[in-house]
Amino acid sequence: TVAGAVLAGRVPLRRALSVLPIGVAMGFTVMLMPFVYEKWAVYTLLLLVGALSGYFVVPMNALLQHRGHVLLSAGHSIAVQNFNEQLNILLMLAIYSLLLWLQLPINAIIIIFGTLVAALMLVIMMWNRRNQLENPGLIAMIGQHGHGQALKQH
């Protein structure tokens, strides 16, 4: 994760959305786990998933915090982000618990999780593409200064 995060530090804020395909790759990489048995391959796969996640999360967090700062304030943005992250962790734990209660094999759960990650990332990419077509100036808004600026435009 650290290696991916360090590499992600080179992604400028305006290009943060360019890492969305990494999320899809991360989902597909996770789906390889049930097929790996050699110790070296397991470690390699875990390192790869970690690197992909670090490379993905850093620009997404930077963009999310920047956008929150523009719309609200840095403190409010971080509070909303943390609330949503914790809520999603609880949701994922509930789903995982349900799948275990249904006695699904762990390999099936891993495939479901990887498929869910890849599919949701593809949906987000399509949503982002549609938003950019409907509002061509969205990318130009990345990098605005001061909190509350986006609200004052209306």
CSV table of C-alpha atoms in Angstrom, one decimal:
chain,number,residue,atom,x,y,z
A,1,THR,CA,0.0,0.0,0.0
A,2,VAL,CA,2.8,2.4,0.9
A,3,ALA,CA,4.5,1.8,-2.5
A,4,GLY,CA,1.3,2.5,-4.3
A,5,ALA,CA,0.7,5.6,-2.2
A,6,VAL,CA,4.1,7.0,-2.9
A,7,LEU,CA,3.7,6.5,-6.6
A,8,ALA,CA,0.2,8.1,-6.4
A,9,GLY,CA,1.9,11.2,-5.0
A,10,ARG,CA,3.0,11.9,-8.5
A,11,VAL,CA,-0.6,12.1,-9.8
A,12,PRO,CA,-1.7,15.8,-10.0
A,13,LEU,CA,-5.0,16.6,-8.5
A,14,ARG,CA,-6.5,17.5,-11.9
A,15,ARG,CA,-5.7,14.0,-13.1
A,16,ALA,CA,-7.0,12.2,-10.0
A,17,LEU,CA,-9.9,10.7,-11.9
A,18,SER,CA,-7.4,8.9,-14.2
A,19,VAL,CA,-6.8,6.3,-11.5
A,20,LEU,CA,-10.4,5.0,-11.7
A,21,PRO,CA,-9.3,2.1,-14.0
A,22,ILE,CA,-6.9,1.0,-11.2
A,23,GLY,CA,-10.0,0.3,-9.1
A,24,VAL,CA,-11.3,-2.1,-11.8
A,25,ALA,CA,-7.8,-3.8,-12.0
A,26,MET,CA,-7.9,-4.1,-8.2
A,27,GLY,CA,-11.2,-5.9,-8.3
A,28,PHE,CA,-10.0,-8.4,-11.0
A,29,THR,CA,-6.7,-8.9,-9.1
A,30,VAL,CA,-8.6,-9.8,-5.9
A,31,MET,CA,-10.5,-12.4,-7.9
A,32,LEU,CA,-7.2,-14.2,-8.6
A,33,MET,CA,-6.8,-15.1,-4.9
A,34,PRO,CA,-8.7,-18.4,-4.9
A,35,PHE,CA,-6.4,-19.7,-7.7
A,36,VAL,CA,-3.1,-19.0,-6.0
A,37,TYR,CA,-1.5,-21.7,-3.8
A,38,GLU,CA,2.3,-21.1,-3.9
A,39,LYS,CA,3.5,-19.0,-1.0
A,40,TRP,CA,5.6,-16.7,-3.3
A,41,ALA,CA,2.5,-16.2,-5.5
A,42,VAL,CA,0.3,-15.4,-2.5
A,43,TYR,CA,2.7,-12.8,-1.3
A,44,THR,CA,3.1,-11.3,-4.7
A,45,LEU,CA,-0.7,-11.1,-5.2
A,46,LEU,CA,-1.1,-9.5,-1.8
A,47,LEU,CA,1.6,-7.0,-2.5
A,48,LEU,CA,0.0,-6.2,-5.9
A,49,VAL,CA,-3.5,-5.7,-4.3
A,50,GLY,CA,-1.9,-3.4,-1.7
A,51,ALA,CA,0.0,-1.4,-4.3
A,52,LEU,CA,-3.0,-1.0,-6.5
A,53,SER,CA,-5.1,0.1,-3.5
A,54,GLY,CA,-2.6,2.6,-2.3
A,55,TYR,CA,-2.2,4.1,-5.9
A,56,PHE,CA,-6.0,4.3,-6.1
A,57,VAL,CA,-6.9,5.6,-2.7
A,58,VAL,CA,-4.5,8.5,-2.4
A,59,PRO,CA,-5.7,10.5,-5.5
A,60,MET,CA,-9.4,9.7,-4.7
A,61,ASN,CA,-9.0,10.9,-1.1
A,62,ALA,CA,-7.2,14.1,-2.3
A,63,LEU,CA,-9.9,14.8,-4.8
A,64,LEU,CA,-12.7,14.1,-2.3
A,65,GLN,CA,-11.1,16.3,0.4
A,66,HIS,CA,-10.4,19.1,-2.1
A,67,ARG,CA,-14.0,19.0,-3.4
A,68,GLY,CA,-15.3,18.9,0.2
A,69,HIS,CA,-13.1,21.9,1.0
A,70,VAL,CA,-14.5,23.8,-1.9
A,71,LEU,CA,-18.1,23.0,-1.1
A,72,LEU,CA,-18.0,23.0,2.7
A,73,SER,CA,-14.8,23.3,4.7
A,74,ALA,CA,-11.9,21.0,5.3
A,75,GLY,CA,-13.1,19.8,8.6
A,76,HIS,CA,-16.7,19.2,7.4
A,77,SER,CA,-15.3,17.4,4.4
A,78,ILE,CA,-13.2,15.0,6.5
A,79,ALA,CA,-16.0,14.4,8.9
A,80,VAL,CA,-18.4,13.4,6.1
A,81,GLN,CA,-15.8,11.3,4.5
A,82,ASN,CA,-15.0,9.4,7.7
A,83,PHE,CA,-18.7,9.0,8.4
A,84,ASN,CA,-19.3,7.4,5.0
A,85,GLU,CA,-16.2,5.2,5.3
A,86,GLN,CA,-17.3,3.9,8.7
A,87,LEU,CA,-20.8,3.3,7.5
A,88,ASN,CA,-19.5,1.4,4.4
A,89,ILE,CA,-17.2,-0.7,6.6
A,90,LEU,CA,-20.2,-1.7,8.7
A,91,LEU,CA,-22.3,-2.4,5.6
A,92,MET,CA,-19.5,-4.6,4.2
A,93,LEU,CA,-19.1,-6.5,7.5
A,94,ALA,CA,-22.9,-7.1,7.6
A,95,ILE,CA,-22.8,-8.4,4.0
A,96,TYR,CA,-19.7,-10.6,4.8
A,97,SER,CA,-21.5,-11.9,8.0
A,98,LEU,CA,-24.6,-12.7,5.9
A,99,LEU,CA,-22.5,-14.6,3.3
A,100,LEU,CA,-20.8,-16.6,6.1
A,101,TRP,CA,-24.1,-17.3,7.8
A,102,LEU,CA,-25.3,-18.6,4.4
A,103,GLN,CA,-22.2,-20.8,4.5
A,104,LEU,CA,-20.8,-19.7,1.2
A,105,PRO,CA,-17.3,-20.9,0.7
A,106,ILE,CA,-14.6,-18.2,1.3
A,107,ASN,CA,-13.4,-18.5,-2.4
A,108,ALA,CA,-17.0,-17.7,-3.6
A,109,ILE,CA,-17.0,-14.7,-1.2
A,110,ILE,CA,-13.7,-13.5,-2.6
A,111,ILE,CA,-15.0,-13.8,-6.2
A,112,ILE,CA,-18.2,-11.9,-5.2
A,113,PHE,CA,-16.1,-9.1,-3.5
A,114,GLY,CA,-13.8,-8.8,-6.5
A,115,THR,CA,-16.7,-8.7,-8.9
A,116,LEU,CA,-18.4,-6.1,-6.8
A,117,VAL,CA,-15.4,-3.9,-6.7
A,118,ALA,CA,-14.7,-4.2,-10.5
A,119,ALA,CA,-18.4,-3.7,-11.4
A,120,LEU,CA,-18.9,-0.7,-9.1
A,121,MET,CA,-15.7,0.9,-10.4
A,122,LEU,CA,-17.0,0.5,-14.0
A,123,VAL,CA,-20.3,2.1,-13.0
A,124,ILE,CA,-18.5,5.0,-11.4
A,125,MET,CA,-16.3,5.4,-14.5
A,126,MET,CA,-19.4,5.5,-16.7
A,127,TRP,CA,-21.2,7.9,-14.3
A,128,ASN,CA,-18.1,10.2,-14.3
A,129,ARG,CA,-17.9,10.1,-18.2
A,130,ARG,CA,-21.6,11.0,-18.4
A,131,ASN,CA,-21.2,13.9,-15.9
A,132,GLN,CA,-18.2,15.2,-17.9
A,133,LEU,CA,-20.3,15.1,-21.1
A,134,GLU,CA,-23.2,16.9,-19.5
A,135,ASN,CA,-21.0,19.4,-17.7
A,136,PRO,CA,-17.7,20.0,-19.7
A,137,GLY,CA,-16.4,22.4,-17.1
A,138,LEU,CA,-16.2,19.9,-14.2
A,139,ILE,CA,-12.6,19.1,-14.6
A,140,ALA,CA,-11.7,22.8,-14.7
A,141,MET,CA,-13.4,23.2,-11.3
A,142,ILE,CA,-10.7,20.9,-9.7
A,143,GLY,CA,-8.3,23.2,-8.0
A,144,GLN,CA,-10.6,25.9,-6.9
A,145,HIS,CA,-9.6,27.8,-3.8
A,146,GLY,CA,-11.4,28.6,-0.6
A,147,HIS,CA,-14.3,26.8,1.0
A,148,GLY,CA,-17.8,27.6,0.0
A,149,GLN,CA,-16.8,28.7,-3.5
A,150,ALA,CA,-18.9,26.2,-5.4
A,151,LEU,CA,-22.0,27.2,-3.4
A,152,LYS,CA,-21.5,30.9,-4.1
A,153,GLN,CA,-21.7,30.2,-7.9
A,154,HIS,CA,-25.4,29.4,-7.8
